[in-house]
């Protein structure tokens, strides 16, 4: 019997977003795992000219592209759209679901349409802030309560997020963020236990509870603070576990996600579960949350990667 040649997988990572560092680590972990699983791999760092990359991609004739990018440019549907134009199979969610999930405001509109629980919020754009700053500070933000969370519409890994800052700092924080972004999202601050739930295929994985040292799971806490506790399975009741899993699976479905995702959820003592956001390309670094959930489920990293590769081929 003639042995089939190993599939050729292009792993695209890096890029120019604020999550470049995490993407490179994810990409390295993916390449190692794919090689262990018997695939042939080639790495592409999208810090390079995109036209050069796509020309190289067409010339190399890879069987599948594994998207290990994070943030704008990789997680927002743009790279997915280009790969579809080239008719190249790729891992993860498609163009529309990637774009929806990346835009936190639009994703929340979808969640609300399907009756999923979300925090109250307010969108502020640069022009409105310039023209009506004091009214926004004194009246509009007041509708969210006395504590807020300020975040970019489209960044991930908690980049640029300010959680429950002092009221005296609101104006400076919003002004600074609007220098980088055309519009931002301001949400009511809900203090609760932080959970995250991965989805693989049509099943939700075991929830993880995140206990950051200062109570805030910031970028620093995610990737550099060794005191952050990540407990999987989360120490919550079986009933709450099922509800959190159902919520993550529903979020995955209503956004039209494919193959895998990870949804962040807050558990409030009175409000119950509150959906924060869904990540269509969650981190796959050794320190990331999804690999912990896979381990608890008895799924090796190599098996997980193989599932994503086979899904990509089937979708194409």
PDB file of C-alpha atoms in Angstrom:
ATOM      1  CA  UNK A   1       0.000   0.000   0.000  1.00  0.00           C
ATOM      2  CA  UNK A   2       1.375   3.392  -1.015  1.00  0.00           C
ATOM      3  CA  UNK A   3       1.571   5.821   1.880  1.00  0.00           C
ATOM      4  CA  UNK A   4      -0.117   9.176   1.245  1.00  0.00           C
ATOM      5  CA  UNK A   5       2.211  12.179   1.397  1.00  0.00           C
ATOM      6  CA  UNK A   6       1.822  14.371   4.475  1.00  0.00           C
ATOM      7  CA  UNK A   7      -0.451  17.377   4.055  1.00  0.00           C
ATOM      8  CA  UNK A   8       1.306  20.712   3.637  1.00  0.00           C
ATOM      9  CA  UNK A   9       0.121  23.297   6.144  1.00  0.00           C
ATOM     10  CA  UNK A  10       0.970  26.998   6.017  1.00  0.00           C
ATOM     11  CA  UNK A  11       0.894  28.535   9.499  1.00  0.00           C
ATOM     12  CA  UNK A  12       0.279  32.278   9.383  1.00  0.00           C
ATOM     13  CA  UNK A  13       1.083  34.266  12.492  1.00  0.00           C
ATOM     14  CA  UNK A  14       2.568  37.488  13.838  1.00  0.00           C
ATOM     15  CA  UNK A  15       1.117  40.374  11.891  1.00  0.00           C
ATOM     16  CA  UNK A  16       1.048  43.968  13.046  1.00  0.00           C
ATOM     17  CA  UNK A  17      -1.696  44.000  15.687  1.00  0.00           C
ATOM     18  CA  UNK A  18      -1.129  44.648  19.384  1.00  0.00           C
ATOM     19  CA  UNK A  19      -1.389  40.874  19.859  1.00  0.00           C
ATOM     20  CA  UNK A  20       1.626  40.094  17.674  1.00  0.00           C
ATOM     21  CA  UNK A  21       3.657  38.656  20.562  1.00  0.00           C
ATOM     22  CA  UNK A  22       0.899  36.217  21.545  1.00  0.00           C
ATOM     23  CA  UNK A  23       0.315  35.234  17.914  1.00  0.00           C
ATOM     24  CA  UNK A  24       3.965  34.315  17.409  1.00  0.00           C
ATOM     25  CA  UNK A  25       3.893  32.079  20.485  1.00  0.00           C
ATOM     26  CA  UNK A  26       0.628  30.498  19.328  1.00  0.00           C
ATOM     27  CA  UNK A  27       2.150  29.925  15.889  1.00  0.00           C
ATOM     28  CA  UNK A  28       5.244  28.265  17.328  1.00  0.00           C
ATOM     29  CA  UNK A  29       3.098  25.928  19.450  1.00  0.00           C
ATOM     30  CA  UNK A  30       0.922  25.068  16.442  1.00  0.00           C
ATOM     31  CA  UNK A  31       3.944  24.308  14.227  1.00  0.00           C
ATOM     32  CA  UNK A  32       5.414  22.020  16.879  1.00  0.00           C
ATOM     33  CA  UNK A  33       2.088  20.231  17.319  1.00  0.00           C
ATOM     34  CA  UNK A  34       1.498  19.841  13.583  1.00  0.00           C
ATOM     35  CA  UNK A  35       4.970  18.390  13.065  1.00  0.00           C
ATOM     36  CA  UNK A  36       4.355  15.938  15.906  1.00  0.00           C
ATOM     37  CA  UNK A  37       1.103  14.963  14.173  1.00  0.00           C
ATOM     38  CA  UNK A  38       2.911  14.252  10.904  1.00  0.00           C
ATOM     39  CA  UNK A  39       2.140  17.374   8.879  1.00  0.00           C
ATOM     40  CA  UNK A  40       4.615  19.340   6.788  1.00  0.00           C
ATOM     41  CA  UNK A  41       4.610  22.985   7.821  1.00  0.00           C
ATOM     42  CA  UNK A  42       5.833  26.368   6.685  1.00  0.00           C
ATOM     43  CA  UNK A  43       5.614  29.507   8.815  1.00  0.00           C
ATOM     44  CA  UNK A  44       4.589  32.905   7.472  1.00  0.00           C
ATOM     45  CA  UNK A  45       4.925  36.056   9.554  1.00  0.00           C
ATOM     46  CA  UNK A  46       2.415  38.583   8.224  1.00  0.00           C
ATOM     47  CA  UNK A  47       4.590  41.500   9.231  1.00  0.00           C
ATOM     48  CA  UNK A  48       5.700  41.202   5.614  1.00  0.00           C
ATOM     49  CA  UNK A  49       3.943  42.720   2.599  1.00  0.00           C
ATOM     50  CA  UNK A  50       0.593  40.947   2.128  1.00  0.00           C
ATOM     51  CA  UNK A  51       0.882  40.870  -1.647  1.00  0.00           C
ATOM     52  CA  UNK A  52       4.249  39.112  -1.342  1.00  0.00           C
ATOM     53  CA  UNK A  53       2.703  36.659   1.125  1.00  0.00           C
ATOM     54  CA  UNK A  54      -0.226  35.773  -1.129  1.00  0.00           C
ATOM     55  CA  UNK A  55       2.064  35.318  -4.128  1.00  0.00           C
ATOM     56  CA  UNK A  56       4.263  32.988  -2.063  1.00  0.00           C
ATOM     57  CA  UNK A  57       1.182  31.150  -0.831  1.00  0.00           C
ATOM     58  CA  UNK A  58      -0.106  30.544  -4.362  1.00  0.00           C
ATOM     59  CA  UNK A  59       3.319  29.382  -5.526  1.00  0.00           C
ATOM     60  CA  UNK A  60       3.805  26.976  -2.600  1.00  0.00           C
ATOM     61  CA  UNK A  61       0.424  25.281  -3.129  1.00  0.00           C
ATOM     62  CA  UNK A  62      -0.249  24.417   0.494  1.00  0.00           C
ATOM     63  CA  UNK A  63      -3.136  22.077   1.259  1.00  0.00           C
ATOM     64  CA  UNK A  64      -4.399  24.094   4.224  1.00  0.00           C
ATOM     65  CA  UNK A  65      -3.690  27.415   5.932  1.00  0.00           C
ATOM     66  CA  UNK A  66      -3.692  27.369   9.725  1.00  0.00           C
ATOM     67  CA  UNK A  67      -4.579  30.840  10.995  1.00  0.00           C
ATOM     68  CA  UNK A  68      -2.621  31.542  14.183  1.00  0.00           C
ATOM     69  CA  UNK A  69      -3.176  35.296  14.048  1.00  0.00           C
ATOM     70  CA  UNK A  70      -4.870  37.337  16.771  1.00  0.00           C
ATOM     71  CA  UNK A  71      -6.510  40.748  16.657  1.00  0.00           C
ATOM     72  CA  UNK A  72      -7.311  43.090  13.748  1.00  0.00           C
ATOM     73  CA  UNK A  73      -6.115  41.892  10.365  1.00  0.00           C
ATOM     74  CA  UNK A  74      -6.210  38.235  11.334  1.00  0.00           C
ATOM     75  CA  UNK A  75      -9.272  37.678  13.459  1.00  0.00           C
ATOM     76  CA  UNK A  76     -11.665  40.112  11.780  1.00  0.00           C
ATOM     77  CA  UNK A  77     -12.486  38.270   8.553  1.00  0.00           C
ATOM     78  CA  UNK A  78     -10.063  40.111   6.275  1.00  0.00           C
ATOM     79  CA  UNK A  79      -7.458  37.348   5.921  1.00  0.00           C
ATOM     80  CA  UNK A  80     -10.273  34.791   5.719  1.00  0.00           C
ATOM     81  CA  UNK A  81     -11.795  36.696   2.796  1.00  0.00           C
ATOM     82  CA  UNK A  82      -8.501  36.782   0.911  1.00  0.00           C
ATOM     83  CA  UNK A  83      -7.999  33.045   1.419  1.00  0.00           C
ATOM     84  CA  UNK A  84     -11.497  32.366   0.104  1.00  0.00           C
ATOM     85  CA  UNK A  85     -10.730  34.402  -3.017  1.00  0.00           C
ATOM     86  CA  UNK A  86      -7.686  32.172  -3.521  1.00  0.00           C
ATOM     87  CA  UNK A  87      -9.828  29.088  -2.839  1.00  0.00           C
ATOM     88  CA  UNK A  88      -7.412  27.955  -0.115  1.00  0.00           C
ATOM     89  CA  UNK A  89      -8.855  25.949   2.824  1.00  0.00           C
ATOM     90  CA  UNK A  90      -8.222  27.590   6.204  1.00  0.00           C
ATOM     91  CA  UNK A  91      -8.873  26.784   9.843  1.00  0.00           C
ATOM     92  CA  UNK A  92     -11.440  28.401  12.083  1.00  0.00           C
ATOM     93  CA  UNK A  93     -14.465  30.561  11.433  1.00  0.00           C
ATOM     94  CA  UNK A  94     -15.456  32.181   8.155  1.00  0.00           C
ATOM     95  CA  UNK A  95     -15.504  35.799   7.034  1.00  0.00           C
ATOM     96  CA  UNK A  96     -18.826  36.953   8.496  1.00  0.00           C
ATOM     97  CA  UNK A  97     -18.587  35.205  11.862  1.00  0.00           C
ATOM     98  CA  UNK A  98     -14.993  36.391  12.313  1.00  0.00           C
ATOM     99  CA  UNK A  99     -15.989  39.985  11.541  1.00  0.00           C
ATOM    100  CA  UNK A 100     -19.001  39.831  13.864  1.00  0.00           C
ATOM    101  CA  UNK A 101     -17.114  38.339  16.798  1.00  0.00           C
ATOM    102  CA  UNK A 102     -14.247  40.816  16.421  1.00  0.00           C
ATOM    103  CA  UNK A 103     -16.607  43.790  16.590  1.00  0.00           C
ATOM    104  CA  UNK A 104     -17.738  43.600  20.214  1.00  0.00           C
ATOM    105  CA  UNK A 105     -20.642  45.986  19.643  1.00  0.00           C
ATOM    106  CA  UNK A 106     -22.096  44.082  16.684  1.00  0.00           C
ATOM    107  CA  UNK A 107     -21.552  40.770  18.440  1.00  0.00           C
ATOM    108  CA  UNK A 108     -23.545  42.054  21.411  1.00  0.00           C
ATOM    109  CA  UNK A 109     -26.342  43.113  19.049  1.00  0.00           C
ATOM    110  CA  UNK A 110     -26.491  39.511  17.820  1.00  0.00           C
ATOM    111  CA  UNK A 111     -26.420  38.163  21.382  1.00  0.00           C
ATOM    112  CA  UNK A 112     -29.307  40.457  22.357  1.00  0.00           C
ATOM    113  CA  UNK A 113     -31.325  39.397  19.317  1.00  0.00           C
ATOM    114  CA  UNK A 114     -31.167  35.825  20.588  1.00  0.00           C
ATOM    115  CA  UNK A 115     -31.892  36.786  24.186  1.00  0.00           C
ATOM    116  CA  UNK A 116     -28.421  36.105  25.542  1.00  0.00           C
ATOM    117  CA  UNK A 117     -27.481  38.032  28.722  1.00  0.00           C
ATOM    118  CA  UNK A 118     -25.008  40.895  28.186  1.00  0.00           C
ATOM    119  CA  UNK A 119     -23.892  44.000  30.089  1.00  0.00           C
ATOM    120  CA  UNK A 120     -25.410  47.407  29.339  1.00  0.00           C
ATOM    121  CA  UNK A 121     -23.161  49.462  27.084  1.00  0.00           C
ATOM    122  CA  UNK A 122     -22.571  52.675  25.214  1.00  0.00           C
ATOM    123  CA  UNK A 123     -20.650  53.245  21.976  1.00  0.00           C
ATOM    124  CA  UNK A 124     -18.670  56.473  21.683  1.00  0.00           C
ATOM    125  CA  UNK A 125     -17.001  57.627  18.499  1.00  0.00           C
ATOM    126  CA  UNK A 126     -14.253  60.188  18.115  1.00  0.00           C
ATOM    127  CA  UNK A 127     -16.469  62.937  16.685  1.00  0.00           C
ATOM    128  CA  UNK A 128     -19.162  62.601  19.360  1.00  0.00           C
ATOM    129  CA  UNK A 129     -16.485  62.766  22.058  1.00  0.00           C
ATOM    130  CA  UNK A 130     -15.031  65.914  20.544  1.00  0.00           C
ATOM    131  CA  UNK A 131     -18.405  67.646  20.207  1.00  0.00           C
ATOM    132  CA  UNK A 132     -20.272  66.434  23.297  1.00  0.00           C
ATOM    133  CA  UNK A 133     -17.687  65.301  25.835  1.00  0.00           C
ATOM    134  CA  UNK A 134     -19.200  66.770  28.990  1.00  0.00           C
ATOM    135  CA  UNK A 135     -22.708  65.515  28.229  1.00  0.00           C
ATOM    136  CA  UNK A 136     -21.315  62.035  27.602  1.00  0.00           C
ATOM    137  CA  UNK A 137     -19.381  62.086  30.879  1.00  0.00           C
ATOM    138  CA  UNK A 138     -22.157  63.545  33.045  1.00  0.00           C
ATOM    139  CA  UNK A 139     -25.291  62.002  31.583  1.00  0.00           C
ATOM    140  CA  UNK A 140     -24.822  59.198  29.076  1.00  0.00           C
ATOM    141  CA  UNK A 141     -22.237  57.203  30.996  1.00  0.00           C
ATOM    142  CA  UNK A 142     -24.312  57.690  34.159  1.00  0.00           C
ATOM    143  CA  UNK A 143     -26.957  55.377  32.655  1.00  0.00           C
ATOM    144  CA  UNK A 144     -24.463  52.525  33.035  1.00  0.00           C
ATOM    145  CA  UNK A 145     -24.106  53.025  36.794  1.00  0.00           C
ATOM    146  CA  UNK A 146     -21.234  54.258  38.907  1.00  0.00           C
ATOM    147  CA  UNK A 147     -18.598  51.854  37.611  1.00  0.00           C
ATOM    148  CA  UNK A 148     -17.565  51.148  34.026  1.00  0.00           C
ATOM    149  CA  UNK A 149     -15.279  49.160  31.744  1.00  0.00           C
ATOM    150  CA  UNK A 150     -13.680  50.997  28.814  1.00  0.00           C
ATOM    151  CA  UNK A 151     -12.468  48.906  25.878  1.00  0.00           C
ATOM    152  CA  UNK A 152     -11.663  49.073  22.167  1.00  0.00           C
ATOM    153  CA  UNK A 153     -14.364  47.737  19.857  1.00  0.00           C
ATOM    154  CA  UNK A 154     -12.037  45.352  18.050  1.00  0.00           C
ATOM    155  CA  UNK A 155      -8.935  44.362  20.037  1.00  0.00           C
ATOM    156  CA  UNK A 156      -8.487  41.108  21.945  1.00  0.00           C
ATOM    157  CA  UNK A 157      -6.346  39.738  24.804  1.00  0.00           C
ATOM    158  CA  UNK A 158      -7.667  42.624  26.961  1.00  0.00           C
ATOM    159  CA  UNK A 159      -5.429  45.053  25.037  1.00  0.00           C
ATOM    160  CA  UNK A 160      -6.421  48.637  25.878  1.00  0.00           C
ATOM    161  CA  UNK A 161      -9.069  47.613  28.424  1.00  0.00           C
ATOM    162  CA  UNK A 162      -9.580  49.677  31.604  1.00  0.00           C
ATOM    163  CA  UNK A 163     -11.629  47.873  34.263  1.00  0.00           C
ATOM    164  CA  UNK A 164     -13.456  49.968  36.854  1.00  0.00           C
ATOM    165  CA  UNK A 165     -11.105  52.979  36.727  1.00  0.00           C
ATOM    166  CA  UNK A 166     -11.655  55.863  39.185  1.00  0.00           C
ATOM    167  CA  UNK A 167     -14.224  58.374  37.921  1.00  0.00           C
ATOM    168  CA  UNK A 168     -11.565  61.086  37.959  1.00  0.00           C
ATOM    169  CA  UNK A 169      -9.680  59.158  35.250  1.00  0.00           C
ATOM    170  CA  UNK A 170     -12.596  58.455  32.887  1.00  0.00           C
ATOM    171  CA  UNK A 171     -12.034  61.465  30.660  1.00  0.00           C
ATOM    172  CA  UNK A 172      -8.295  60.844  30.237  1.00  0.00           C
ATOM    173  CA  UNK A 173      -8.759  57.110  29.578  1.00  0.00           C
ATOM    174  CA  UNK A 174     -11.477  57.645  26.965  1.00  0.00           C
ATOM    175  CA  UNK A 175      -9.531  60.443  25.273  1.00  0.00           C
ATOM    176  CA  UNK A 176      -6.387  58.318  25.063  1.00  0.00           C
ATOM    177  CA  UNK A 177      -8.232  55.306  23.639  1.00  0.00           C
ATOM    178  CA  UNK A 178     -10.033  57.417  21.042  1.00  0.00           C
ATOM    179  CA  UNK A 179      -6.677  58.633  19.736  1.00  0.00           C
ATOM    180  CA  UNK A 180      -6.044  55.048  18.595  1.00  0.00           C
ATOM    181  CA  UNK A 181      -9.577  53.966  17.697  1.00  0.00           C
ATOM    182  CA  UNK A 182     -12.443  55.602  15.801  1.00  0.00           C
ATOM    183  CA  UNK A 183     -14.941  54.280  18.315  1.00  0.00           C
ATOM    184  CA  UNK A 184     -14.868  52.504  21.662  1.00  0.00           C
ATOM    185  CA  UNK A 185     -17.202  50.537  23.898  1.00  0.00           C
ATOM    186  CA  UNK A 186     -18.092  51.521  27.453  1.00  0.00           C
ATOM    187  CA  UNK A 187     -19.891  48.896  29.523  1.00  0.00           C
ATOM    188  CA  UNK A 188     -21.356  48.752  32.990  1.00  0.00           C
ATOM    189  CA  UNK A 189     -18.864  47.131  35.337  1.00  0.00           C
ATOM    190  CA  UNK A 190     -20.158  43.841  36.668  1.00  0.00           C
ATOM    191  CA  UNK A 191     -18.086  42.403  39.480  1.00  0.00           C
ATOM    192  CA  UNK A 192     -18.162  38.638  39.459  1.00  0.00           C
ATOM    193  CA  UNK A 193     -16.238  35.442  38.931  1.00  0.00           C
ATOM    194  CA  UNK A 194     -14.524  35.213  35.554  1.00  0.00           C
ATOM    195  CA  UNK A 195     -15.204  32.107  33.506  1.00  0.00           C
ATOM    196  CA  UNK A 196     -14.277  31.070  30.002  1.00  0.00           C
ATOM    197  CA  UNK A 197     -15.690  28.168  28.013  1.00  0.00           C
ATOM    198  CA  UNK A 198     -14.213  26.663  24.877  1.00  0.00           C
ATOM    199  CA  UNK A 199     -16.247  25.097  22.097  1.00  0.00           C
ATOM    200  CA  UNK A 200     -14.911  22.380  19.816  1.00  0.00           C
ATOM    201  CA  UNK A 201     -17.177  21.293  16.980  1.00  0.00           C
ATOM    202  CA  UNK A 202     -20.659  21.025  18.446  1.00  0.00           C
ATOM    203  CA  UNK A 203     -19.638  20.521  22.073  1.00  0.00           C
ATOM    204  CA  UNK A 204     -18.654  22.865  24.883  1.00  0.00           C
ATOM    205  CA  UNK A 205     -15.584  22.049  26.955  1.00  0.00           C
ATOM    206  CA  UNK A 206     -15.181  22.307  30.728  1.00  0.00           C
ATOM    207  CA  UNK A 207     -15.329  25.911  32.006  1.00  0.00           C
ATOM    208  CA  UNK A 208     -12.190  27.549  33.392  1.00  0.00           C
ATOM    209  CA  UNK A 209     -12.351  29.969  36.317  1.00  0.00           C
ATOM    210  CA  UNK A 210      -9.769  32.752  36.185  1.00  0.00           C
ATOM    211  CA  UNK A 211      -8.613  34.292  39.448  1.00  0.00           C
ATOM    212  CA  UNK A 212      -6.325  37.218  38.793  1.00  0.00           C
ATOM    213  CA  UNK A 213      -4.293  38.524  41.721  1.00  0.00           C
ATOM    214  CA  UNK A 214      -5.871  41.997  41.612  1.00  0.00           C
ATOM    215  CA  UNK A 215      -9.229  40.726  40.358  1.00  0.00           C
ATOM    216  CA  UNK A 216      -8.646  41.952  36.791  1.00  0.00           C
ATOM    217  CA  UNK A 217      -7.659  39.582  33.973  1.00  0.00           C
ATOM    218  CA  UNK A 218      -5.669  42.133  31.979  1.00  0.00           C
ATOM    219  CA  UNK A 219      -3.137  41.454  29.190  1.00  0.00           C
ATOM    220  CA  UNK A 220      -0.379  41.432  31.811  1.00  0.00           C
ATOM    221  CA  UNK A 221      -2.308  38.980  34.008  1.00  0.00           C
ATOM    222  CA  UNK A 222      -2.979  36.706  31.030  1.00  0.00           C
ATOM    223  CA  UNK A 223       0.564  36.362  29.759  1.00  0.00           C
ATOM    224  CA  UNK A 224       3.082  37.615  32.322  1.00  0.00           C
ATOM    225  CA  UNK A 225       1.628  37.335  35.847  1.00  0.00           C
ATOM    226  CA  UNK A 226       2.373  33.896  37.277  1.00  0.00           C
ATOM    227  CA  UNK A 227       0.132  34.579  40.288  1.00  0.00           C
ATOM    228  CA  UNK A 228      -3.026  34.356  38.142  1.00  0.00           C
ATOM    229  CA  UNK A 229      -4.911  31.131  38.912  1.00  0.00           C
ATOM    230  CA  UNK A 230      -6.698  29.278  36.106  1.00  0.00           C
ATOM    231  CA  UNK A 231      -8.800  26.440  37.467  1.00  0.00           C
ATOM    232  CA  UNK A 232     -10.231  23.803  35.137  1.00  0.00           C
ATOM    233  CA  UNK A 233     -12.822  22.472  35.626  1.00  0.00           C
ATOM    234  CA  UNK A 234     -14.142  25.615  37.328  1.00  0.00           C
ATOM    235  CA  UNK A 235     -15.276  24.999  40.936  1.00  0.00           C
ATOM    236  CA  UNK A 236     -18.952  25.725  40.257  1.00  0.00           C
ATOM    237  CA  UNK A 237     -22.040  23.544  40.558  1.00  0.00           C
ATOM    238  CA  UNK A 238     -22.966  21.016  37.896  1.00  0.00           C
ATOM    239  CA  UNK A 239     -26.050  23.091  37.061  1.00  0.00           C
ATOM    240  CA  UNK A 240     -23.990  26.260  36.562  1.00  0.00           C
ATOM    241  CA  UNK A 241     -21.446  24.319  34.525  1.00  0.00           C
ATOM    242  CA  UNK A 242     -24.182  23.162  32.155  1.00  0.00           C
ATOM    243  CA  UNK A 243     -25.599  26.695  31.893  1.00  0.00           C
ATOM    244  CA  UNK A 244     -22.171  28.206  31.145  1.00  0.00           C
ATOM    245  CA  UNK A 245     -21.510  25.542  28.517  1.00  0.00           C
ATOM    246  CA  UNK A 246     -24.927  26.090  26.935  1.00  0.00           C
ATOM    247  CA  UNK A 247     -24.318  29.848  26.830  1.00  0.00           C
ATOM    248  CA  UNK A 248     -20.905  29.461  25.179  1.00  0.00           C
ATOM    249  CA  UNK A 249     -22.290  26.993  22.636  1.00  0.00           C
ATOM    250  CA  UNK A 250     -25.218  29.299  21.840  1.00  0.00           C
ATOM    251  CA  UNK A 251     -22.879  32.283  21.396  1.00  0.00           C
ATOM    252  CA  UNK A 252     -20.736  30.173  19.050  1.00  0.00           C
ATOM    253  CA  UNK A 253     -23.801  29.174  17.050  1.00  0.00           C
ATOM    254  CA  UNK A 254     -25.565  32.545  16.742  1.00  0.00           C
ATOM    255  CA  UNK A 255     -22.361  34.164  15.474  1.00  0.00           C
ATOM    256  CA  UNK A 256     -22.010  31.348  12.940  1.00  0.00           C
ATOM    257  CA  UNK A 257     -18.608  30.229  14.235  1.00  0.00           C
ATOM    258  CA  UNK A 258     -16.877  27.139  12.860  1.00  0.00           C
ATOM    259  CA  UNK A 259     -14.640  24.458  14.389  1.00  0.00           C
ATOM    260  CA  UNK A 260     -13.699  26.175  17.633  1.00  0.00           C
ATOM    261  CA  UNK A 261     -14.073  29.288  19.751  1.00  0.00           C
ATOM    262  CA  UNK A 262     -13.812  30.434  23.349  1.00  0.00           C
ATOM    263  CA  UNK A 263     -16.395  32.582  25.113  1.00  0.00           C
ATOM    264  CA  UNK A 264     -15.720  34.733  28.181  1.00  0.00           C
ATOM    265  CA  UNK A 265     -18.471  34.889  30.800  1.00  0.00           C
ATOM    266  CA  UNK A 266     -18.979  36.615  34.160  1.00  0.00           C
ATOM    267  CA  UNK A 267     -20.779  34.927  37.029  1.00  0.00           C
ATOM    268  CA  UNK A 268     -22.530  37.536  39.194  1.00  0.00           C
ATOM    269  CA  UNK A 269     -24.210  36.517  42.494  1.00  0.00           C
ATOM    270  CA  UNK A 270     -27.494  38.222  41.509  1.00  0.00           C
ATOM    271  CA  UNK A 271     -27.402  38.673  37.727  1.00  0.00           C
ATOM    272  CA  UNK A 272     -26.182  35.141  37.102  1.00  0.00           C
ATOM    273  CA  UNK A 273     -24.177  34.472  33.934  1.00  0.00           C
ATOM    274  CA  UNK A 274     -23.327  37.470  31.749  1.00  0.00           C
ATOM    275  CA  UNK A 275     -21.777  36.935  28.316  1.00  0.00           C
ATOM    276  CA  UNK A 276     -18.757  39.137  27.586  1.00  0.00           C
ATOM    277  CA  UNK A 277     -17.350  38.140  24.194  1.00  0.00           C
ATOM    278  CA  UNK A 278     -16.509  35.251  21.889  1.00  0.00           C
ATOM    279  CA  UNK A 279     -13.012  34.694  20.513  1.00  0.00           C
ATOM    280  CA  UNK A 280     -12.922  32.938  17.131  1.00  0.00           C
ATOM    281  CA  UNK A 281      -9.137  32.467  17.254  1.00  0.00           C
ATOM    282  CA  UNK A 282      -8.355  31.915  20.946  1.00  0.00           C
ATOM    283  CA  UNK A 283      -4.745  31.710  22.002  1.00  0.00           C
ATOM    284  CA  UNK A 284      -3.038  28.332  21.731  1.00  0.00           C
ATOM    285  CA  UNK A 285       0.136  29.155  23.637  1.00  0.00           C
ATOM    286  CA  UNK A 286       1.310  26.848  26.457  1.00  0.00           C
ATOM    287  CA  UNK A 287      -0.142  29.440  28.877  1.00  0.00           C
ATOM    288  CA  UNK A 288      -3.487  29.766  27.071  1.00  0.00           C
ATOM    289  CA  UNK A 289      -6.836  28.653  28.424  1.00  0.00           C
ATOM    290  CA  UNK A 290      -8.182  26.460  25.630  1.00  0.00           C
ATOM    291  CA  UNK A 291      -5.317  23.910  25.838  1.00  0.00           C
ATOM    292  CA  UNK A 292      -6.175  23.450  29.538  1.00  0.00           C
ATOM    293  CA  UNK A 293      -9.766  22.625  28.619  1.00  0.00           C
ATOM    294  CA  UNK A 294      -8.617  20.184  25.950  1.00  0.00           C
ATOM    295  CA  UNK A 295      -6.424  18.392  28.481  1.00  0.00           C
ATOM    296  CA  UNK A 296      -9.339  17.979  30.894  1.00  0.00           C
ATOM    297  CA  UNK A 297     -11.435  16.607  28.011  1.00  0.00           C
ATOM    298  CA  UNK A 298      -8.726  14.036  27.256  1.00  0.00           C
ATOM    299  CA  UNK A 299      -7.925  15.579  23.877  1.00  0.00           C
ATOM    300  CA  UNK A 300      -4.245  15.944  23.019  1.00  0.00           C
ATOM    301  CA  UNK A 301      -3.052  19.115  21.327  1.00  0.00           C
ATOM    302  CA  UNK A 302      -2.131  17.078  18.242  1.00  0.00           C
ATOM    303  CA  UNK A 303      -5.628  15.560  18.087  1.00  0.00           C
ATOM    304  CA  UNK A 304      -7.135  19.039  18.389  1.00  0.00           C
ATOM    305  CA  UNK A 305      -4.992  20.390  15.546  1.00  0.00           C
ATOM    306  CA  UNK A 306      -5.915  17.414  13.392  1.00  0.00           C
ATOM    307  CA  UNK A 307      -9.622  18.115  13.981  1.00  0.00           C
ATOM    308  CA  UNK A 308      -9.147  21.722  12.833  1.00  0.00           C
ATOM    309  CA  UNK A 309      -7.213  20.672   9.718  1.00  0.00           C
ATOM    310  CA  UNK A 310      -9.827  18.089   8.744  1.00  0.00           C
ATOM    311  CA  UNK A 311     -12.640  20.609   9.374  1.00  0.00           C
ATOM    312  CA  UNK A 312     -10.904  23.113   7.101  1.00  0.00           C
ATOM    313  CA  UNK A 313     -10.641  20.564   4.301  1.00  0.00           C
ATOM    314  CA  UNK A 314     -14.280  19.494   4.683  1.00  0.00           C
ATOM    315  CA  UNK A 315     -15.531  23.110   4.624  1.00  0.00           C
ATOM    316  CA  UNK A 316     -13.695  23.789   1.379  1.00  0.00           C
TER     317      UNK A 316
END
